[in-house]
PDB file of C-alpha atoms in Angstrom:
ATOM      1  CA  UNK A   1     -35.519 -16.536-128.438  1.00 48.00           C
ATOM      2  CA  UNK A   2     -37.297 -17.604-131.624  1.00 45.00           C
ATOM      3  CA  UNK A   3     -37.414 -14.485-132.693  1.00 46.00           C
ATOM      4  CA  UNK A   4     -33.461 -13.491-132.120  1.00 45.00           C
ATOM      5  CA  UNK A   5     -32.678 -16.568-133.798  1.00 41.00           C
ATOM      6  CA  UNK A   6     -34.903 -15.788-136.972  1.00 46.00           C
ATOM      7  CA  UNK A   7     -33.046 -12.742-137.373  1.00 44.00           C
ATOM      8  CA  UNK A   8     -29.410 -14.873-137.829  1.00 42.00           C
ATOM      9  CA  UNK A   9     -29.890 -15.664-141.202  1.00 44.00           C
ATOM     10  CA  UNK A  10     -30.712 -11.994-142.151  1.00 45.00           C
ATOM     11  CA  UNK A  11     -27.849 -10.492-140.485  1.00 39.00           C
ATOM     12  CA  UNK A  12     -25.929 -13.392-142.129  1.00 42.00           C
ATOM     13  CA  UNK A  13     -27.667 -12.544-145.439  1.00 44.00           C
ATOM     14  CA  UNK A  14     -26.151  -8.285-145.502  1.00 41.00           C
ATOM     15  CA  UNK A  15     -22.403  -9.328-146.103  1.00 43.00           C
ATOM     16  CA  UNK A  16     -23.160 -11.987-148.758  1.00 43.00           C
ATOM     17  CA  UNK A  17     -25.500  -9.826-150.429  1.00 39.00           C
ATOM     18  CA  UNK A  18     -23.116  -7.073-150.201  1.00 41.00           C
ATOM     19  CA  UNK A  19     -20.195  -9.328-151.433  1.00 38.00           C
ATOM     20  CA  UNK A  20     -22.599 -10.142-154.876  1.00 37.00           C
ATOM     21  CA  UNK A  21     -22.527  -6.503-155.299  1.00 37.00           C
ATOM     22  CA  UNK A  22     -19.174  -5.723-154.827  1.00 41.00           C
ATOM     23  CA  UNK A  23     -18.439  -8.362-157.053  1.00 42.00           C
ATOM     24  CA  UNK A  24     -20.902  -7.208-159.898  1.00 41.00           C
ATOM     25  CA  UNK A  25     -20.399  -3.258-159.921  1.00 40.00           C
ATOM     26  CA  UNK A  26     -16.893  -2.948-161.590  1.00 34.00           C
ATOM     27  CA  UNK A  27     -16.272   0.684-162.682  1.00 32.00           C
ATOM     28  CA  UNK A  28     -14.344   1.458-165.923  1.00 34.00           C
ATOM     29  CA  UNK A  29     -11.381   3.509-164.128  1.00 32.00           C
ATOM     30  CA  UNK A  30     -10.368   0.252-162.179  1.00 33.00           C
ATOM     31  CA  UNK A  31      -9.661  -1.736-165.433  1.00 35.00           C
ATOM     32  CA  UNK A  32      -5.986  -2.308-166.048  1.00 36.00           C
ATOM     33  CA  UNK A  33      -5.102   0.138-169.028  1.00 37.00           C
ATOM     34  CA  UNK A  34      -1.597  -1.090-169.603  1.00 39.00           C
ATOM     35  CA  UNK A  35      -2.017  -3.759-171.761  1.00 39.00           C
ATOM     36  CA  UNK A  36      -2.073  -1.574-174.669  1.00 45.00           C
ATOM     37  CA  UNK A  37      -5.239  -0.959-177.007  1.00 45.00           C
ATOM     38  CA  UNK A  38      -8.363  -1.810-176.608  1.00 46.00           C
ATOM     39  CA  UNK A  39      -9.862  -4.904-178.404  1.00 44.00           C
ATOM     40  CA  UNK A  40     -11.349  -3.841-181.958  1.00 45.00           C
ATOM     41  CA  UNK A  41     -13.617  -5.577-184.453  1.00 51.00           C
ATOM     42  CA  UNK A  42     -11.947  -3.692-186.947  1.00 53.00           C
ATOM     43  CA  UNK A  43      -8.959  -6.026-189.042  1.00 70.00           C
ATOM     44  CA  UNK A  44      -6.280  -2.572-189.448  1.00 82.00           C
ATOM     45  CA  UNK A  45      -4.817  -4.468-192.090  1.00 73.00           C
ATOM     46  CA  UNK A  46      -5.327  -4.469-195.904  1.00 68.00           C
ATOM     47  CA  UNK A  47      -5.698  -7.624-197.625  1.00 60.00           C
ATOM     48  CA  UNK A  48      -3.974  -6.396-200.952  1.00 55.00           C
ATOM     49  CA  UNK A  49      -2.011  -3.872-201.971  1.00 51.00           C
ATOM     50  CA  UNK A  50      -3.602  -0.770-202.313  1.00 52.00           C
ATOM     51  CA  UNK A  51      -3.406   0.303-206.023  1.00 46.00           C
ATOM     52  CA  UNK A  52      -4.660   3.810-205.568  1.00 48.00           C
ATOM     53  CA  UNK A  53      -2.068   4.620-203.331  1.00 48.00           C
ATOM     54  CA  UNK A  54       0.922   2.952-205.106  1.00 49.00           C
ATOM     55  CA  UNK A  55      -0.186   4.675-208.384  1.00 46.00           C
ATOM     56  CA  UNK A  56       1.709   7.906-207.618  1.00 53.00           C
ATOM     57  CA  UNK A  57       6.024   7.767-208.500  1.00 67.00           C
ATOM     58  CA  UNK A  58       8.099   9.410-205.670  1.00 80.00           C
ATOM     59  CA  UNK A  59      10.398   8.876-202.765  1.00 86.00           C
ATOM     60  CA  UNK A  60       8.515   5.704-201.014  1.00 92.00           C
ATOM     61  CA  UNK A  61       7.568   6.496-197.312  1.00 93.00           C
ATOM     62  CA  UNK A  62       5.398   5.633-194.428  1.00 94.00           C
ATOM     63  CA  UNK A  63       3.243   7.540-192.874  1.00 96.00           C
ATOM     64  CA  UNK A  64       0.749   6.642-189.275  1.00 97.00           C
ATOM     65  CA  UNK A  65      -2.631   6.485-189.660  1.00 97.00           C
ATOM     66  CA  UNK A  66      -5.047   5.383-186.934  1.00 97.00           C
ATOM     67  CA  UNK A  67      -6.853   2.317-186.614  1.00 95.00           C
ATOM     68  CA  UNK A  68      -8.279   0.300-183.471  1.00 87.00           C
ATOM     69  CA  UNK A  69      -7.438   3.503-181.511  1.00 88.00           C
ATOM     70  CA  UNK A  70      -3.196   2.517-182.325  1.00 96.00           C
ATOM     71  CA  UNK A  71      -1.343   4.271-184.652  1.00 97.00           C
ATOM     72  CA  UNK A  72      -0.429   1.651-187.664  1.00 95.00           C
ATOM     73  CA  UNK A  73       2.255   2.436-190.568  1.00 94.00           C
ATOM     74  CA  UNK A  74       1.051   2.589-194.012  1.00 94.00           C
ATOM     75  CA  UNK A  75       3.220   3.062-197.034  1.00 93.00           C
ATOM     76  CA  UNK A  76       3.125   6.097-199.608  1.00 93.00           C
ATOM     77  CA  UNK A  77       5.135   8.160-201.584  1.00 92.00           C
ATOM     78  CA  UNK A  78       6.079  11.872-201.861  1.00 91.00           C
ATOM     79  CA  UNK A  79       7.461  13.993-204.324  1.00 88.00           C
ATOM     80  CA  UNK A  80      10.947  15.355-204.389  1.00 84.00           C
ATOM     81  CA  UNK A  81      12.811  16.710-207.245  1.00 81.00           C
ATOM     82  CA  UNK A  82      16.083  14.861-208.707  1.00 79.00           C
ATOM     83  CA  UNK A  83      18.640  17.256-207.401  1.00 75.00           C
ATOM     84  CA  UNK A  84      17.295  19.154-204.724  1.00 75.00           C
ATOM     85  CA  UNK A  85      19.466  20.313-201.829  1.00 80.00           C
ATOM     86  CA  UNK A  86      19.421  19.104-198.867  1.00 80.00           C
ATOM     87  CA  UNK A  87      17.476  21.605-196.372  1.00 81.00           C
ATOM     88  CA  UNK A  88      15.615  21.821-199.587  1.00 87.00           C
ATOM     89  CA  UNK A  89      14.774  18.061-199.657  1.00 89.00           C
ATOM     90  CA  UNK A  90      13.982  17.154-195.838  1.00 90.00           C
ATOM     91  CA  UNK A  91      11.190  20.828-196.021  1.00 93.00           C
ATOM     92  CA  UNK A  92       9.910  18.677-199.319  1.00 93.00           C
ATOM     93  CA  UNK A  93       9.479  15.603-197.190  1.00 94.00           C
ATOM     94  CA  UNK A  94       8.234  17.122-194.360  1.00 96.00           C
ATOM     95  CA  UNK A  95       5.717  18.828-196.195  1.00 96.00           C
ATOM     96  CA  UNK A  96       4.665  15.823-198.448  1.00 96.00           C
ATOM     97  CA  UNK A  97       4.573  13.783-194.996  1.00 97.00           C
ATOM     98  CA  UNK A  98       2.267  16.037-193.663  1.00 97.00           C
ATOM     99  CA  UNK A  99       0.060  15.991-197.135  1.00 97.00           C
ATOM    100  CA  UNK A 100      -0.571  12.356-196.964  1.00 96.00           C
ATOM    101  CA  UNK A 101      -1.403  12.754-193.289  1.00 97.00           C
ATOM    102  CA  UNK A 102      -3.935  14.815-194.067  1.00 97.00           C
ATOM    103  CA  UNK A 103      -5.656  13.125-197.089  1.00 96.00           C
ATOM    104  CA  UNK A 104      -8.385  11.024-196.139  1.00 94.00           C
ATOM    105  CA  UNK A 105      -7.916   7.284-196.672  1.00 93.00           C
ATOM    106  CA  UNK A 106      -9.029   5.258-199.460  1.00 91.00           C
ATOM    107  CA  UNK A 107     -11.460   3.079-200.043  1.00 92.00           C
ATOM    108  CA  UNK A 108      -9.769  -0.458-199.033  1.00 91.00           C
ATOM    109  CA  UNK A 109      -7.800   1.565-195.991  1.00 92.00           C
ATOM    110  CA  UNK A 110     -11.683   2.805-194.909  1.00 92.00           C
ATOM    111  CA  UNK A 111     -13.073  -0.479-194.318  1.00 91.00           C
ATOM    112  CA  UNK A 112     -10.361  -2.214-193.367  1.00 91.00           C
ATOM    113  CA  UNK A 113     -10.357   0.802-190.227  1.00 94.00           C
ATOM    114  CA  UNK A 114      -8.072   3.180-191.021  1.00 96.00           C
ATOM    115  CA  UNK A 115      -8.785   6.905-189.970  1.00 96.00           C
ATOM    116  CA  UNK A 116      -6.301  10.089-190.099  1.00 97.00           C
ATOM    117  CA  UNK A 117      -7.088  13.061-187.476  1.00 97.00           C
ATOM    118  CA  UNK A 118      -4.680  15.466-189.198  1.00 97.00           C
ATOM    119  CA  UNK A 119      -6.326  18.309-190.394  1.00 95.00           C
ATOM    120  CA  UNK A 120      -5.723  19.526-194.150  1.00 95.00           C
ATOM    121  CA  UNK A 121      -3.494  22.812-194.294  1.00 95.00           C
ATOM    122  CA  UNK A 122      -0.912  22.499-191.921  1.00 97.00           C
ATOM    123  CA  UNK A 123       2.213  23.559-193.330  1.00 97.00           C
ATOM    124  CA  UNK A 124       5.906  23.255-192.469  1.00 97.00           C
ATOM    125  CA  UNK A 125       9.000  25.133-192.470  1.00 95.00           C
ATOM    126  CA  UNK A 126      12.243  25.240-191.392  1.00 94.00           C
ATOM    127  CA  UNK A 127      13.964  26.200-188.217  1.00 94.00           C
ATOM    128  CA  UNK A 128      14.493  30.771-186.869  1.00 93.00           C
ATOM    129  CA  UNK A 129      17.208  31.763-185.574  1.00 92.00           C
ATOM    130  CA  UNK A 130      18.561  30.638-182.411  1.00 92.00           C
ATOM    131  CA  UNK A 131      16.684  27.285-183.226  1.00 94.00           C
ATOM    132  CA  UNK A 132      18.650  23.774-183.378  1.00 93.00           C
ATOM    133  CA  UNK A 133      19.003  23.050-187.175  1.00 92.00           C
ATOM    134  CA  UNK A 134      16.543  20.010-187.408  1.00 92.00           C
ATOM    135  CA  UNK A 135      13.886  21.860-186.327  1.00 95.00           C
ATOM    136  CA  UNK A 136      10.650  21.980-188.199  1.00 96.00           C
ATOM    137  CA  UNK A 137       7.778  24.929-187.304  1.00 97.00           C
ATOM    138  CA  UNK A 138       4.448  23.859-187.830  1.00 98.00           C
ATOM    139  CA  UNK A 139       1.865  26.409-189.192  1.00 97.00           C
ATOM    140  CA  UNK A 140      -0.346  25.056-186.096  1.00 97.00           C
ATOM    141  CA  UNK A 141       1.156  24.959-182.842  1.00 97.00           C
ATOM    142  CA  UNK A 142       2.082  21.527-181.615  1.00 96.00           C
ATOM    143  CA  UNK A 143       0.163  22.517-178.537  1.00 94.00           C
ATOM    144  CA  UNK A 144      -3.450  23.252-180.940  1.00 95.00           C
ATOM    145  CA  UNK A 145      -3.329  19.604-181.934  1.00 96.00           C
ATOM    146  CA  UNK A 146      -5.205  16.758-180.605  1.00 96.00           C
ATOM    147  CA  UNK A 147      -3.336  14.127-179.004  1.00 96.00           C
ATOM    148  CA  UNK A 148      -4.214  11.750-182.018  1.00 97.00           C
ATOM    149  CA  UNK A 149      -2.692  14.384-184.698  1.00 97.00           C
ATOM    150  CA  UNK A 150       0.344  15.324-182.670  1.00 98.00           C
ATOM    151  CA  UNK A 151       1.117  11.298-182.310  1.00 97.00           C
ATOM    152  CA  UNK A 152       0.681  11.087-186.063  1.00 97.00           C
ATOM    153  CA  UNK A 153       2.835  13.716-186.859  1.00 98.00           C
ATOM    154  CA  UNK A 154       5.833  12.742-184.324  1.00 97.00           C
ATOM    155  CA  UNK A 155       5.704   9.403-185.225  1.00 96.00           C
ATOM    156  CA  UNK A 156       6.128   9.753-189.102  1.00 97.00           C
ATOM    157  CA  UNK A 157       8.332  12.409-188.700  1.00 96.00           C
ATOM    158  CA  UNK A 158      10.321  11.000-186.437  1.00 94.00           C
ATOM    159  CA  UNK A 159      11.578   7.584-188.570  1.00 85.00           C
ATOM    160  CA  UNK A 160      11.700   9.591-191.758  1.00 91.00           C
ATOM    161  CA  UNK A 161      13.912  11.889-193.929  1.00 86.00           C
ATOM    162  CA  UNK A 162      12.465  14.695-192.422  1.00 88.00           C
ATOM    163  CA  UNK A 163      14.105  14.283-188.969  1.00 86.00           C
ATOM    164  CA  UNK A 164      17.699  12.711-187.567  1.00 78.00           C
ATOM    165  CA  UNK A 165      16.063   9.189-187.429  1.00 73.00           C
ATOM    166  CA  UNK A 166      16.639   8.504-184.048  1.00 80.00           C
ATOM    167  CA  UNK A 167      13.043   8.142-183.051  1.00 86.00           C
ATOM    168  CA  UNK A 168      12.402  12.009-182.367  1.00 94.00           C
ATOM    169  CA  UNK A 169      11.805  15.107-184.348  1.00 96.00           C
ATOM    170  CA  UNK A 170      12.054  18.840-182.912  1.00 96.00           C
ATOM    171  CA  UNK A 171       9.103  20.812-183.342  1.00 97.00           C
ATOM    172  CA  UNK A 172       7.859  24.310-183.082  1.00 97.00           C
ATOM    173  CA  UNK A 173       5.221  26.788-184.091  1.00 97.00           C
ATOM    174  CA  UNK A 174       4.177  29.646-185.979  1.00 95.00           C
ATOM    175  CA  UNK A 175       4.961  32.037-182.833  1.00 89.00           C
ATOM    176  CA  UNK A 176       7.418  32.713-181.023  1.00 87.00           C
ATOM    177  CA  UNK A 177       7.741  29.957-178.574  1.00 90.00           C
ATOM    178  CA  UNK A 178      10.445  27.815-178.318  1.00 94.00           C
ATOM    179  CA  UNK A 179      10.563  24.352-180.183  1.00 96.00           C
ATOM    180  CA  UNK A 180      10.625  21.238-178.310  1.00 96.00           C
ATOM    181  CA  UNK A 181      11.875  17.488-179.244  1.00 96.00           C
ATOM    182  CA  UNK A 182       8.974  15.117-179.433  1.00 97.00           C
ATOM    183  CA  UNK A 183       9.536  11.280-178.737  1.00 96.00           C
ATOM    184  CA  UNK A 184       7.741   8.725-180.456  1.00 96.00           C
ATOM    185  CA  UNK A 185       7.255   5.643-178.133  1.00 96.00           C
ATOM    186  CA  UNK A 186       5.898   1.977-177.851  1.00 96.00           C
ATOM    187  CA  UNK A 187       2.938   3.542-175.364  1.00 96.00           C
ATOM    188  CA  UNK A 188       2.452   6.875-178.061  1.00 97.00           C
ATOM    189  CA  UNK A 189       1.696   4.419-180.684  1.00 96.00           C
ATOM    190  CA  UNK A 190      -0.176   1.896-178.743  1.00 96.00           C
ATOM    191  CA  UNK A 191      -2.836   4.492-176.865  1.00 95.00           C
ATOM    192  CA  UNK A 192      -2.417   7.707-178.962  1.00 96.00           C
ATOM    193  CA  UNK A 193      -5.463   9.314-177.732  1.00 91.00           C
ATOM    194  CA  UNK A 194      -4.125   9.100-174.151  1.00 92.00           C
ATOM    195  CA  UNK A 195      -0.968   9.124-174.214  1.00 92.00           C
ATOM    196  CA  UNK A 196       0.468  12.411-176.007  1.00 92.00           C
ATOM    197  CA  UNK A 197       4.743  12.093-176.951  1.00 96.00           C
ATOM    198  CA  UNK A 198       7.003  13.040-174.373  1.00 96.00           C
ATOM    199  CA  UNK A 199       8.755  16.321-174.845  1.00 96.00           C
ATOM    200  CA  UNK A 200      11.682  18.868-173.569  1.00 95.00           C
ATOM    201  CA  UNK A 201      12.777  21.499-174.467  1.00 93.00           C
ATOM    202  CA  UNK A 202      15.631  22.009-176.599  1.00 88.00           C
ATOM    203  CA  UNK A 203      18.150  24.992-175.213  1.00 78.00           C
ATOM    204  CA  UNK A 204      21.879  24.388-175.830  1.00 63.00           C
ATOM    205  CA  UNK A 205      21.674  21.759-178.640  1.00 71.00           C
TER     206      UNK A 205
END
């Protein structure tokens, strides 16, 4: 009887200790991930105006860069030549967008967090044949970039001169497959590495 009553406590003893466990083990795919970024020490924000990057005269623009794992807006400026035509002046933008993409940031944009994943090189032309006029062909496949340069590129193309301004931007290739319009969205620019922008395809526009 003693002994049967000894064990009580122990049998008592599995589900609390089990409960502590439970309660102490949390694993990283059952935290919420819709609350958008995660928490960074970083500041992604400059505390004066960046000289360096204001020094250069042209059409002013913005352009994402990365910081805090979010996509943030900074401003520049890109070339374009008084009179240029039109289809002349949005393959100038696009271009010039895609330059200051690619150039790393400065000093003051470094340690305040900012960081670009857009490889130098990429180039941009206009739309083939059969493709809808606002098209833009990448000279790397939107499908070869990482999420982060893909979300970069969509986003500032999509809210500039470069594009129709209605939060998208049509994009294709070097080959031969079809271009598709790209979405830039609250949850792109909040979680750009996991989120990529939402696409379809483009027949009959």
């Amino acid at each position: 009887m003693t002994a049967r009553l000894a064990a009580v406590p122990r049998l008592l003893a599995v589900p609390a200790l089990a409960v502590l466990l439970a309660g102490c083990g949390i694993r990283a795919t059952e935290v919420p991930t819709n609350f958008g970024a995660a928490p960074s020490r970083v500041q992604c924000s400059l505390s004066e105006p960046d000289v360096s990057t204001q020094a250069a005269r042209g059409l002013p623009v913005q352009v994402f860069l990365l910081c805090g794992s979010a996509l943030v807006t900074v401003d520049r400026t890109v070339r374009v030549p008084d009179g240029a035509a039109d289809s002349e002046r949005r393959m100038l933008v696009a271009q010039g967008l895609l330059d200051q993409l690619a150039t790393p940031p400065s000093a003051a944009e470094k340690e305040a967090g900012y960081s670009t994943d857009v490889r130098d090189g990429i180039t941009v032309g206009g739309p083939r044949p059969g493709d809808p006029e606002d098209t833009l062909r990448l000279s790397t496949a939107p499908a070869g970039l990482t999420s982060y340069a893909l979300a970069q590129i969509v986003c500032t193309f999509s809210d500039s001169a470069a594009a129709e301004g209605d939060g998208s931007v049509v994009l294709g290739g070097p080959g031969g497959e079809a271009p598709r319009r790209y979405e830039c969205t609250d949850e792109v620019r909040a979680r750009p590495g996991s989120t990529e922008p939402p696409s379809k395809g483009v027949a009959g526009e």
